[in-house]
Amino acid sequence: MAISRYLESRKNIAGSACGLAGLVLTFTGVAGPYWPVVVAGLYGAGALIAPPERPSLPGFPGSSAQLDALRGDFEKLGGYLEEVDLPPAAAGRLTELTDLLTALLDPGWVTEVLAQDPEGVHTLSRAVRQDLPEAVDSFVRTRWWTRMTPGSEPPERHLERQLALLQEEAEELAAALRETEARRQESHTRYLEDRGRVN
């Protein structure tokens, strides 16, 4: 295995090319009786000057594959959120947010545009896998403690604010994707106008 890998390596190819040059020198009479040394020396020189082998890059999943995995995680999150009892105001905000996230993750042209925006994929991933579960879970835990210490600030206020901030972030992402498509449309219009002028 190691031998076959070396035979296909850049060092062997470069060394062989230089060794062939040594054979040409031998047949033209330049190398003389020392031709084995010349051929071996040129092979060694070629192997030394060849660029080192570059290891293959690891195959990380692309944005499309990340979105597929994120879609699965969002479904799991949906199952968790259905089990949580939230106050009406927070439940309403959560519904608005999850509807928007569902639209952004829905397979189709939206996710095709989103797949071209790694920062957008990261923002969506962070909201689904970290921020939203943490907001709801911290509310559930804090609400339990609040029942033991009446008179403290209601935890639903923090939850409502957190959900509002997450929705703002998701709306900004949706607006950026819409802007990307608008620029694409404008660019196509300019292209057609320029083509019409040339003709």
PDB file of C-alpha atoms in Angstrom:
ATOM      1  CA  MET A   1       0.000   0.000   0.000  1.00  0.00           C
ATOM      2  CA  ALA A   2       2.779   2.434   0.960  1.00  0.00           C
ATOM      3  CA  ILE A   3       4.785   1.420  -2.148  1.00  0.00           C
ATOM      4  CA  SER A   4       1.860   2.028  -4.501  1.00  0.00           C
ATOM      5  CA  ARG A   5       1.203   5.369  -2.807  1.00  0.00           C
ATOM      6  CA  TYR A   6       4.858   6.371  -3.314  1.00  0.00           C
ATOM      7  CA  LEU A   7       4.770   5.273  -6.960  1.00  0.00           C
ATOM      8  CA  GLU A   8       1.878   7.701  -7.529  1.00  0.00           C
ATOM      9  CA  SER A   9       3.444  10.482  -5.451  1.00  0.00           C
ATOM     10  CA  ARG A  10       4.727  13.790  -6.800  1.00  0.00           C
ATOM     11  CA  LYS A  11       8.218  12.987  -5.550  1.00  0.00           C
ATOM     12  CA  ASN A  12       8.410   9.779  -7.595  1.00  0.00           C
ATOM     13  CA  ILE A  13       6.965  11.447 -10.707  1.00  0.00           C
ATOM     14  CA  ALA A  14       9.405  14.378 -10.480  1.00  0.00           C
ATOM     15  CA  GLY A  15      12.314  12.032  -9.725  1.00  0.00           C
ATOM     16  CA  SER A  16      11.399   9.774 -12.653  1.00  0.00           C
ATOM     17  CA  ALA A  17      11.241  12.753 -15.009  1.00  0.00           C
ATOM     18  CA  CYS A  18      14.704  13.880 -13.915  1.00  0.00           C
ATOM     19  CA  GLY A  19      15.970  10.297 -14.140  1.00  0.00           C
ATOM     20  CA  LEU A  20      14.726  10.126 -17.740  1.00  0.00           C
ATOM     21  CA  ALA A  21      16.652  13.317 -18.421  1.00  0.00           C
ATOM     22  CA  GLY A  22      19.715  11.512 -17.036  1.00  0.00           C
ATOM     23  CA  LEU A  23      19.119   8.625 -19.474  1.00  0.00           C
ATOM     24  CA  VAL A  24      18.898  11.123 -22.332  1.00  0.00           C
ATOM     25  CA  LEU A  25      22.250  12.556 -21.232  1.00  0.00           C
ATOM     26  CA  THR A  26      23.628   9.017 -21.159  1.00  0.00           C
ATOM     27  CA  PHE A  27      22.465   8.198 -24.687  1.00  0.00           C
ATOM     28  CA  THR A  28      23.874  11.471 -26.001  1.00  0.00           C
ATOM     29  CA  GLY A  29      27.232  10.576 -24.448  1.00  0.00           C
ATOM     30  CA  VAL A  30      27.303  13.462 -21.941  1.00  0.00           C
ATOM     31  CA  ALA A  31      27.167  11.282 -18.796  1.00  0.00           C
ATOM     32  CA  GLY A  32      29.998   8.977 -19.859  1.00  0.00           C
ATOM     33  CA  PRO A  33      30.894   5.950 -17.748  1.00  0.00           C
ATOM     34  CA  TYR A  34      29.316   7.516 -14.651  1.00  0.00           C
ATOM     35  CA  TRP A  35      25.808   7.359 -16.096  1.00  0.00           C
ATOM     36  CA  PRO A  36      24.333   5.284 -13.208  1.00  0.00           C
ATOM     37  CA  VAL A  37      25.454   7.960 -10.752  1.00  0.00           C
ATOM     38  CA  VAL A  38      24.093  10.731 -12.999  1.00  0.00           C
ATOM     39  CA  VAL A  39      20.703   9.014 -13.422  1.00  0.00           C
ATOM     40  CA  ALA A  40      20.396   8.217  -9.689  1.00  0.00           C
ATOM     41  CA  GLY A  41      21.544  11.730  -8.740  1.00  0.00           C
ATOM     42  CA  LEU A  42      19.035  13.374 -11.053  1.00  0.00           C
ATOM     43  CA  TYR A  43      16.278  11.105  -9.761  1.00  0.00           C
ATOM     44  CA  GLY A  44      17.166  12.044  -6.164  1.00  0.00           C
ATOM     45  CA  ALA A  45      17.334  15.753  -7.027  1.00  0.00           C
ATOM     46  CA  GLY A  46      13.941  15.580  -8.710  1.00  0.00           C
ATOM     47  CA  ALA A  47      12.431  13.797  -5.722  1.00  0.00           C
ATOM     48  CA  LEU A  48      13.864  16.440  -3.370  1.00  0.00           C
ATOM     49  CA  ILE A  49      12.630  19.468  -5.295  1.00  0.00           C
ATOM     50  CA  ALA A  50       9.127  18.075  -5.850  1.00  0.00           C
ATOM     51  CA  PRO A  51       6.433  19.811  -3.788  1.00  0.00           C
ATOM     52  CA  PRO A  52       5.294  17.765  -0.792  1.00  0.00           C
ATOM     53  CA  GLU A  53       2.078  15.780  -0.934  1.00  0.00           C
ATOM     54  CA  ARG A  54      -0.871  17.775   0.265  1.00  0.00           C
ATOM     55  CA  PRO A  55      -3.308  15.857   2.453  1.00  0.00           C
ATOM     56  CA  SER A  56      -6.906  15.869   1.299  1.00  0.00           C
ATOM     57  CA  LEU A  57      -9.227  18.318   2.991  1.00  0.00           C
ATOM     58  CA  PRO A  58     -11.735  16.697   5.330  1.00  0.00           C
ATOM     59  CA  GLY A  59     -15.196  16.367   3.816  1.00  0.00           C
ATOM     60  CA  PHE A  60     -17.314  18.650   5.980  1.00  0.00           C
ATOM     61  CA  PRO A  61     -21.024  18.783   5.214  1.00  0.00           C
ATOM     62  CA  GLY A  62     -22.066  21.656   2.953  1.00  0.00           C
ATOM     63  CA  SER A  63     -24.709  24.225   3.793  1.00  0.00           C
ATOM     64  CA  SER A  64     -27.470  22.133   2.174  1.00  0.00           C
ATOM     65  CA  ALA A  65     -26.590  19.105   4.301  1.00  0.00           C
ATOM     66  CA  GLN A  66     -26.416  21.337   7.389  1.00  0.00           C
ATOM     67  CA  LEU A  67     -29.899  22.651   6.624  1.00  0.00           C
ATOM     68  CA  ASP A  68     -31.227  19.087   6.254  1.00  0.00           C
ATOM     69  CA  ALA A  69     -29.810  18.206   9.688  1.00  0.00           C
ATOM     70  CA  LEU A  70     -31.135  21.482  11.125  1.00  0.00           C
ATOM     71  CA  ARG A  71     -34.607  20.695   9.773  1.00  0.00           C
ATOM     72  CA  GLY A  72     -34.541  17.407  11.706  1.00  0.00           C
ATOM     73  CA  ASP A  73     -33.425  19.176  14.880  1.00  0.00           C
ATOM     74  CA  PHE A  74     -36.195  21.749  14.449  1.00  0.00           C
ATOM     75  CA  GLU A  75     -38.764  18.936  14.315  1.00  0.00           C
ATOM     76  CA  LYS A  76     -37.359  17.542  17.585  1.00  0.00           C
ATOM     77  CA  LEU A  77     -37.546  21.001  19.114  1.00  0.00           C
ATOM     78  CA  GLY A  78     -41.181  21.269  17.984  1.00  0.00           C
ATOM     79  CA  GLY A  79     -42.002  18.079  19.882  1.00  0.00           C
ATOM     80  CA  TYR A  80     -40.403  19.526  23.017  1.00  0.00           C
ATOM     81  CA  LEU A  81     -42.204  22.871  22.679  1.00  0.00           C
ATOM     82  CA  GLU A  82     -45.594  21.155  22.378  1.00  0.00           C
ATOM     83  CA  GLU A  83     -45.110  19.681  25.851  1.00  0.00           C
ATOM     84  CA  VAL A  84     -44.321  23.012  27.517  1.00  0.00           C
ATOM     85  CA  ASP A  85     -47.183  24.948  29.102  1.00  0.00           C
ATOM     86  CA  LEU A  86     -46.660  28.639  28.340  1.00  0.00           C
ATOM     87  CA  PRO A  87     -48.695  31.730  29.249  1.00  0.00           C
ATOM     88  CA  PRO A  88     -50.917  32.974  26.371  1.00  0.00           C
ATOM     89  CA  ALA A  89     -48.744  36.001  25.459  1.00  0.00           C
ATOM     90  CA  ALA A  90     -45.532  33.949  25.354  1.00  0.00           C
ATOM     91  CA  ALA A  91     -47.299  31.120  23.509  1.00  0.00           C
ATOM     92  CA  GLY A  92     -48.458  33.612  20.862  1.00  0.00           C
ATOM     93  CA  ARG A  93     -44.948  34.981  20.408  1.00  0.00           C
ATOM     94  CA  LEU A  94     -43.556  31.452  20.226  1.00  0.00           C
ATOM     95  CA  THR A  95     -46.067  30.533  17.513  1.00  0.00           C
ATOM     96  CA  GLU A  96     -45.075  33.568  15.432  1.00  0.00           C
ATOM     97  CA  LEU A  97     -41.397  32.703  15.808  1.00  0.00           C
ATOM     98  CA  THR A  98     -41.796  29.011  14.984  1.00  0.00           C
ATOM     99  CA  ASP A  99     -43.945  29.876  11.946  1.00  0.00           C
ATOM    100  CA  LEU A 100     -41.176  32.124  10.654  1.00  0.00           C
ATOM    101  CA  LEU A 101     -38.483  29.499  11.340  1.00  0.00           C
ATOM    102  CA  THR A 102     -40.640  26.889   9.581  1.00  0.00           C
ATOM    103  CA  ALA A 103     -40.894  29.138   6.520  1.00  0.00           C
ATOM    104  CA  LEU A 104     -37.120  29.700   6.480  1.00  0.00           C
ATOM    105  CA  LEU A 105     -36.398  25.968   6.786  1.00  0.00           C
ATOM    106  CA  ASP A 106     -39.078  24.821   4.352  1.00  0.00           C
ATOM    107  CA  PRO A 107     -37.377  22.930   1.481  1.00  0.00           C
ATOM    108  CA  GLY A 108     -37.443  24.910  -1.739  1.00  0.00           C
ATOM    109  CA  TRP A 109     -36.015  28.081  -3.210  1.00  0.00           C
ATOM    110  CA  VAL A 110     -35.783  29.835   0.198  1.00  0.00           C
ATOM    111  CA  THR A 111     -33.372  27.238   1.559  1.00  0.00           C
ATOM    112  CA  GLU A 112     -31.491  27.310  -1.772  1.00  0.00           C
ATOM    113  CA  VAL A 113     -30.839  31.014  -1.199  1.00  0.00           C
ATOM    114  CA  LEU A 114     -30.110  30.406   2.491  1.00  0.00           C
ATOM    115  CA  ALA A 115     -27.602  27.656   1.630  1.00  0.00           C
ATOM    116  CA  GLN A 116     -25.496  30.337  -0.130  1.00  0.00           C
ATOM    117  CA  ASP A 117     -25.279  32.320   3.130  1.00  0.00           C
ATOM    118  CA  PRO A 118     -23.156  30.445   5.730  1.00  0.00           C
ATOM    119  CA  GLU A 119     -23.673  33.239   8.265  1.00  0.00           C
ATOM    120  CA  GLY A 120     -27.429  32.940   7.841  1.00  0.00           C
ATOM    121  CA  VAL A 121     -27.253  29.165   8.290  1.00  0.00           C
ATOM    122  CA  HIS A 122     -25.236  29.737  11.474  1.00  0.00           C
ATOM    123  CA  THR A 123     -27.780  32.269  12.776  1.00  0.00           C
ATOM    124  CA  LEU A 124     -30.663  29.887  12.133  1.00  0.00           C
ATOM    125  CA  SER A 125     -28.773  26.954  13.634  1.00  0.00           C
ATOM    126  CA  ARG A 126     -27.975  28.922  16.784  1.00  0.00           C
ATOM    127  CA  ALA A 127     -31.614  29.958  17.186  1.00  0.00           C
ATOM    128  CA  VAL A 128     -32.942  26.401  16.771  1.00  0.00           C
ATOM    129  CA  ARG A 129     -30.268  24.451  18.642  1.00  0.00           C
ATOM    130  CA  GLN A 130     -29.329  26.885  21.381  1.00  0.00           C
ATOM    131  CA  ASP A 131     -31.227  30.137  21.896  1.00  0.00           C
ATOM    132  CA  LEU A 132     -34.858  28.999  21.625  1.00  0.00           C
ATOM    133  CA  PRO A 133     -34.503  25.796  23.713  1.00  0.00           C
ATOM    134  CA  GLU A 134     -32.505  27.705  26.340  1.00  0.00           C
ATOM    135  CA  ALA A 135     -35.108  30.492  26.526  1.00  0.00           C
ATOM    136  CA  VAL A 136     -37.987  28.068  27.063  1.00  0.00           C
ATOM    137  CA  ASP A 137     -36.085  25.769  29.421  1.00  0.00           C
ATOM    138  CA  SER A 138     -34.836  28.626  31.603  1.00  0.00           C
ATOM    139  CA  PHE A 139     -38.431  29.915  31.800  1.00  0.00           C
ATOM    140  CA  VAL A 140     -39.692  26.501  32.948  1.00  0.00           C
ATOM    141  CA  ARG A 141     -36.995  26.228  35.627  1.00  0.00           C
ATOM    142  CA  THR A 142     -37.367  29.830  36.830  1.00  0.00           C
ATOM    143  CA  ARG A 143     -41.156  29.540  36.967  1.00  0.00           C
ATOM    144  CA  TRP A 144     -40.803  26.645  39.438  1.00  0.00           C
ATOM    145  CA  TRP A 145     -38.600  28.748  41.738  1.00  0.00           C
ATOM    146  CA  THR A 146     -40.937  31.743  41.419  1.00  0.00           C
ATOM    147  CA  ARG A 147     -43.786  29.670  42.853  1.00  0.00           C
ATOM    148  CA  MET A 148     -41.663  29.164  45.965  1.00  0.00           C
ATOM    149  CA  THR A 149     -40.805  32.868  46.243  1.00  0.00           C
ATOM    150  CA  PRO A 150     -43.938  34.881  45.381  1.00  0.00           C
ATOM    151  CA  GLY A 151     -43.576  38.573  44.627  1.00  0.00           C
ATOM    152  CA  SER A 152     -40.506  38.242  42.385  1.00  0.00           C
ATOM    153  CA  GLU A 153     -40.495  39.366  38.755  1.00  0.00           C
ATOM    154  CA  PRO A 154     -42.584  37.039  36.572  1.00  0.00           C
ATOM    155  CA  PRO A 155     -40.297  34.880  34.392  1.00  0.00           C
ATOM    156  CA  GLU A 156     -42.673  35.160  31.422  1.00  0.00           C
ATOM    157  CA  ARG A 157     -41.541  38.771  30.930  1.00  0.00           C
ATOM    158  CA  HIS A 158     -38.019  37.589  30.213  1.00  0.00           C
ATOM    159  CA  LEU A 159     -39.314  34.790  27.993  1.00  0.00           C
ATOM    160  CA  GLU A 160     -41.482  37.192  25.972  1.00  0.00           C
ATOM    161  CA  ARG A 161     -38.524  39.563  25.537  1.00  0.00           C
ATOM    162  CA  GLN A 162     -36.213  36.712  24.503  1.00  0.00           C
ATOM    163  CA  LEU A 163     -38.754  35.414  21.982  1.00  0.00           C
ATOM    164  CA  ALA A 164     -39.203  38.940  20.614  1.00  0.00           C
ATOM    165  CA  LEU A 165     -35.432  39.313  20.161  1.00  0.00           C
ATOM    166  CA  LEU A 166     -35.203  35.928  18.434  1.00  0.00           C
ATOM    167  CA  GLN A 167     -38.045  36.910  16.133  1.00  0.00           C
ATOM    168  CA  GLU A 168     -36.300  40.182  15.262  1.00  0.00           C
ATOM    169  CA  GLU A 169     -33.173  38.214  14.389  1.00  0.00           C
ATOM    170  CA  ALA A 170     -35.149  35.791  12.204  1.00  0.00           C
ATOM    171  CA  GLU A 171     -36.970  38.683  10.493  1.00  0.00           C
ATOM    172  CA  GLU A 172     -33.611  40.356   9.752  1.00  0.00           C
ATOM    173  CA  LEU A 173     -32.417  37.103   8.200  1.00  0.00           C
ATOM    174  CA  ALA A 174     -35.584  36.851   6.087  1.00  0.00           C
ATOM    175  CA  ALA A 175     -35.159  40.485   4.994  1.00  0.00           C
ATOM    176  CA  ALA A 176     -31.531  39.829   4.011  1.00  0.00           C
ATOM    177  CA  LEU A 177     -32.588  36.821   1.927  1.00  0.00           C
ATOM    178  CA  ARG A 178     -35.303  38.908   0.271  1.00  0.00           C
ATOM    179  CA  GLU A 179     -32.716  41.613  -0.452  1.00  0.00           C
ATOM    180  CA  THR A 180     -30.436  39.015  -2.040  1.00  0.00           C
ATOM    181  CA  GLU A 181     -33.230  37.931  -4.375  1.00  0.00           C
ATOM    182  CA  ALA A 182     -34.117  41.570  -5.166  1.00  0.00           C
ATOM    183  CA  ARG A 183     -30.481  42.290  -6.111  1.00  0.00           C
ATOM    184  CA  ARG A 184     -30.471  39.177  -8.282  1.00  0.00           C
ATOM    185  CA  GLN A 185     -33.605  40.351 -10.078  1.00  0.00           C
ATOM    186  CA  GLU A 186     -32.193  43.858 -10.573  1.00  0.00           C
ATOM    187  CA  SER A 187     -28.955  42.397 -11.885  1.00  0.00           C
ATOM    188  CA  HIS A 188     -30.848  40.332 -14.424  1.00  0.00           C
ATOM    189  CA  THR A 189     -32.814  43.422 -15.523  1.00  0.00           C
ATOM    190  CA  ARG A 190     -29.555  45.366 -16.061  1.00  0.00           C
ATOM    191  CA  TYR A 191     -28.099  42.436 -17.989  1.00  0.00           C
ATOM    192  CA  LEU A 192     -31.127  42.344 -20.319  1.00  0.00           C
ATOM    193  CA  GLU A 193     -31.021  46.132 -20.767  1.00  0.00           C
ATOM    194  CA  ASP A 194     -27.299  46.068 -21.568  1.00  0.00           C
ATOM    195  CA  ARG A 195     -27.799  43.201 -24.007  1.00  0.00           C
ATOM    196  CA  GLY A 196     -30.580  45.154 -25.723  1.00  0.00           C
ATOM    197  CA  ARG A 197     -28.266  48.158 -26.176  1.00  0.00           C
ATOM    198  CA  VAL A 198     -25.556  46.002 -27.752  1.00  0.00           C
ATOM    199  CA  ASN A 199     -28.030  44.529 -30.245  1.00  0.00           C
TER     200      ASN A 199
END
